[in-house]
mmCIF file of C-alpha atoms in Angstrom:
data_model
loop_
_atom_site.group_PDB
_atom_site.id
_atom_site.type_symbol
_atom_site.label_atom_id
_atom_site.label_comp_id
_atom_site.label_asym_id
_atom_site.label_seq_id
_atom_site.Cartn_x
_atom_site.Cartn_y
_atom_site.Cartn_z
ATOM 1 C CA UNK A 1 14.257 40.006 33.078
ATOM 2 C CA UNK A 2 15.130 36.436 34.787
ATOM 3 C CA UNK A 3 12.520 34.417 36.202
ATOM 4 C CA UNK A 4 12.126 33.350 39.116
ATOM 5 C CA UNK A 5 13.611 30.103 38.711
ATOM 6 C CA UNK A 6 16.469 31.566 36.587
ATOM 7 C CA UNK A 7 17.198 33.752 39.748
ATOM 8 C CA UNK A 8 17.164 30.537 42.386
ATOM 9 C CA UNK A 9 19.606 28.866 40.207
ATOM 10 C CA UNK A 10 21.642 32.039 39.779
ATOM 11 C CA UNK A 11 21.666 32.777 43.290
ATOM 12 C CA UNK A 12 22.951 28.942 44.388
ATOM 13 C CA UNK A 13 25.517 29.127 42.050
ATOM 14 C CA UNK A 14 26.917 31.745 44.060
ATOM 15 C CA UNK A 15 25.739 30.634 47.316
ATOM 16 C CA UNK A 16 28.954 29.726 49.992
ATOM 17 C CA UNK A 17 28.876 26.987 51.853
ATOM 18 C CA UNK A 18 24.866 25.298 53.214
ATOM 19 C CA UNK A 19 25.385 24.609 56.964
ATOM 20 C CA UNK A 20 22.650 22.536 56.435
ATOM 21 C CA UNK A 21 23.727 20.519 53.453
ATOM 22 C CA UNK A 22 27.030 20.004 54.868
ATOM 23 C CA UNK A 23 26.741 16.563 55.668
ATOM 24 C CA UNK A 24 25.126 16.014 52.163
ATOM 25 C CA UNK A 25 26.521 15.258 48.525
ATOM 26 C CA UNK A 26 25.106 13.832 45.159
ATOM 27 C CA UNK A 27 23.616 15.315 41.678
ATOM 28 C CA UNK A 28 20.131 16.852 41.231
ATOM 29 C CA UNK A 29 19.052 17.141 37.220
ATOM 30 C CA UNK A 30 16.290 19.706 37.040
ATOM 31 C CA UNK A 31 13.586 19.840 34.114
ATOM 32 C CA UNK A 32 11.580 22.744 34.367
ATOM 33 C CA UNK A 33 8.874 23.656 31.402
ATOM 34 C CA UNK A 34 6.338 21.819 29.412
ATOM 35 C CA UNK A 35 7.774 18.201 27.869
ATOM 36 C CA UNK A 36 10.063 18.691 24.971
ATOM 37 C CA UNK A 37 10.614 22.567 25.737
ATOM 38 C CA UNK A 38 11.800 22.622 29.224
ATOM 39 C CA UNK A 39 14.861 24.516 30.421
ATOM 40 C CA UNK A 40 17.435 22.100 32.074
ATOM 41 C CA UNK A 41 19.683 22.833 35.111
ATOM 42 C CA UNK A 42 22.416 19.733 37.115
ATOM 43 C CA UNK A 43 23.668 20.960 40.822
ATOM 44 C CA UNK A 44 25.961 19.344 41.904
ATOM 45 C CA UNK A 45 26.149 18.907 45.836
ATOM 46 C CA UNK A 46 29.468 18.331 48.135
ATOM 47 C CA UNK A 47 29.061 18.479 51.393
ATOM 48 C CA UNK A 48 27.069 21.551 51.234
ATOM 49 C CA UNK A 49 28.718 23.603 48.319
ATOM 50 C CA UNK A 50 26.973 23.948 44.467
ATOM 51 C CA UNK A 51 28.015 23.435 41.358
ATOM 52 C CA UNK A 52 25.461 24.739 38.896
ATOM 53 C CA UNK A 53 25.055 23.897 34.985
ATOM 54 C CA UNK A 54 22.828 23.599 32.434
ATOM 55 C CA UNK A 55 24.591 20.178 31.234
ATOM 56 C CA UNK A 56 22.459 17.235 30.930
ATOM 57 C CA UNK A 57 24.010 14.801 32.695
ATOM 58 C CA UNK A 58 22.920 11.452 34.901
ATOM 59 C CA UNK A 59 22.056 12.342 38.437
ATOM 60 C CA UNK A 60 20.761 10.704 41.719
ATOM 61 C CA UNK A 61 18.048 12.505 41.207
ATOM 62 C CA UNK A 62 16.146 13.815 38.425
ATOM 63 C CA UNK A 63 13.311 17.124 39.000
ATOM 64 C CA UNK A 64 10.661 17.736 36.291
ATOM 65 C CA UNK A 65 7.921 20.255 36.613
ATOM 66 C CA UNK A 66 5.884 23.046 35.214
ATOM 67 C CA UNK A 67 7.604 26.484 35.276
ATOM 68 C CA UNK A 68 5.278 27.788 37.263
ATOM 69 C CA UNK A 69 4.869 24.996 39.827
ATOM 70 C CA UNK A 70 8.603 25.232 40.100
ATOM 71 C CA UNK A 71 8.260 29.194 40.601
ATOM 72 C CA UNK A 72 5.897 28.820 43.301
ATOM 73 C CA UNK A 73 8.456 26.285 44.830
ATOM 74 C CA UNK A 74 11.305 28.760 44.827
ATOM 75 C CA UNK A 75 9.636 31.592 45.958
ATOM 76 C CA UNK A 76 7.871 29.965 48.676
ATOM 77 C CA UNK A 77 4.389 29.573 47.863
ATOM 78 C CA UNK A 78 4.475 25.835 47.172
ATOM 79 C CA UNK A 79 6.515 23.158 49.256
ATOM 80 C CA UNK A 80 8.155 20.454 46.910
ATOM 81 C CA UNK A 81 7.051 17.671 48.598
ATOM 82 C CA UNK A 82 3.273 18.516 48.688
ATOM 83 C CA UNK A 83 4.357 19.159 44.920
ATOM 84 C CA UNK A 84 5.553 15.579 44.936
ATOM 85 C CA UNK A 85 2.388 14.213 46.154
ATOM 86 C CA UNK A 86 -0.222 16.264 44.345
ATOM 87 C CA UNK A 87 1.463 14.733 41.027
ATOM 88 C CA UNK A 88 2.350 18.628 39.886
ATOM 89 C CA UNK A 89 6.616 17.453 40.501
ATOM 90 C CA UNK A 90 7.921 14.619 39.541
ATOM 91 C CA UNK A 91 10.901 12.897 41.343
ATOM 92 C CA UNK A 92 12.563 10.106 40.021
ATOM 93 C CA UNK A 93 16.109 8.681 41.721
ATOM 94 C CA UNK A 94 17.268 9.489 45.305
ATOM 95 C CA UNK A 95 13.856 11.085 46.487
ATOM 96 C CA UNK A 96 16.153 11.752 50.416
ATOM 97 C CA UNK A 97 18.319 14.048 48.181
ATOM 98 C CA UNK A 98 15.096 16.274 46.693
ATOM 99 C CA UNK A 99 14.401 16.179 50.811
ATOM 100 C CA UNK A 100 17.560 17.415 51.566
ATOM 101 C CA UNK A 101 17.433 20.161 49.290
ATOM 102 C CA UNK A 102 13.917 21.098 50.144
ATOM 103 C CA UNK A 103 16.060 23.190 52.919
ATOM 104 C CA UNK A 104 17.495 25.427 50.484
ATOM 105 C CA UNK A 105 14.081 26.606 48.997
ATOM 106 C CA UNK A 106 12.567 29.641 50.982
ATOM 107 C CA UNK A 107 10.501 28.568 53.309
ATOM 108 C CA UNK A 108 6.535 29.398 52.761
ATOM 109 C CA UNK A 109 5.289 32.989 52.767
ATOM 110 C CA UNK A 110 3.707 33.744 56.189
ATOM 111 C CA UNK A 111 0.447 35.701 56.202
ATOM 112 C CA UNK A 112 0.487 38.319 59.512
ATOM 113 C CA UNK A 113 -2.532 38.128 61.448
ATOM 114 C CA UNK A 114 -3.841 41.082 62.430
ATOM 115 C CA UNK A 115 -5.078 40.073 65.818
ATOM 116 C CA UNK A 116 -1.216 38.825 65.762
ATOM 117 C CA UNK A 117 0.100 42.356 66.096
ATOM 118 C CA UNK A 118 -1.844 43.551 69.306
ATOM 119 C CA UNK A 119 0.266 40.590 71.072
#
């Protein structure tokens, strides 16, 4: 069964166009696992389209983070910048690029209220 992260890179690889990346291009290199066993992903970005890989290659920006830091991140629960700042994602490179792509993560899980429902 994929992981979640295996799923988010899955899924952009088949993702059309990003209306909201459109203006956007460089090379993300993603590190996700412990130090000398993590799983390795490059996307590519141009002007809103992906290109996904497992190649290592140089990038404007380079990712590394725990798997399940990086789970949270794709499935909502965690943002990548307050990732970033707690120290549990590193960013090295073109940190505007890692903002830019923060839009393609879900965005976080919203609790209902129940007092929310009676409106």
């Amino acid at each position: 069964m994929p992981t979640a992260t295996d799923q988010f890179f899955a899924d952009l690889a088949q993702r059309g166009e990003e209306p909201l990346l459109r203006s956007s291009s460089g090379n993300i290199r993603f590190e996700i696992g412990e130090k000398g066993s993590s799983e390795r992903w490059f996307v590519a970005v141009d002007h809103g389209r992906f290109a996904v890989s497992r190649h290592n290659q140089k990038a404007d920006c380079a990712i590394s983070a725990d798997a399940d830091v990086f789970a949270d991140i794709v499935t909502g629960k965690d943002n990548a910048f307050a990732a970033l700042l707690r120290g549990a994602l590193e960013a090295d490179g073109d940190l505007e690029l890692l903002q830019l792509f923060q839009r393609v993560f879900r965005g976080p899980i919203r609790s209902t209220h129940p007092a929310a429902d009676h409106g």
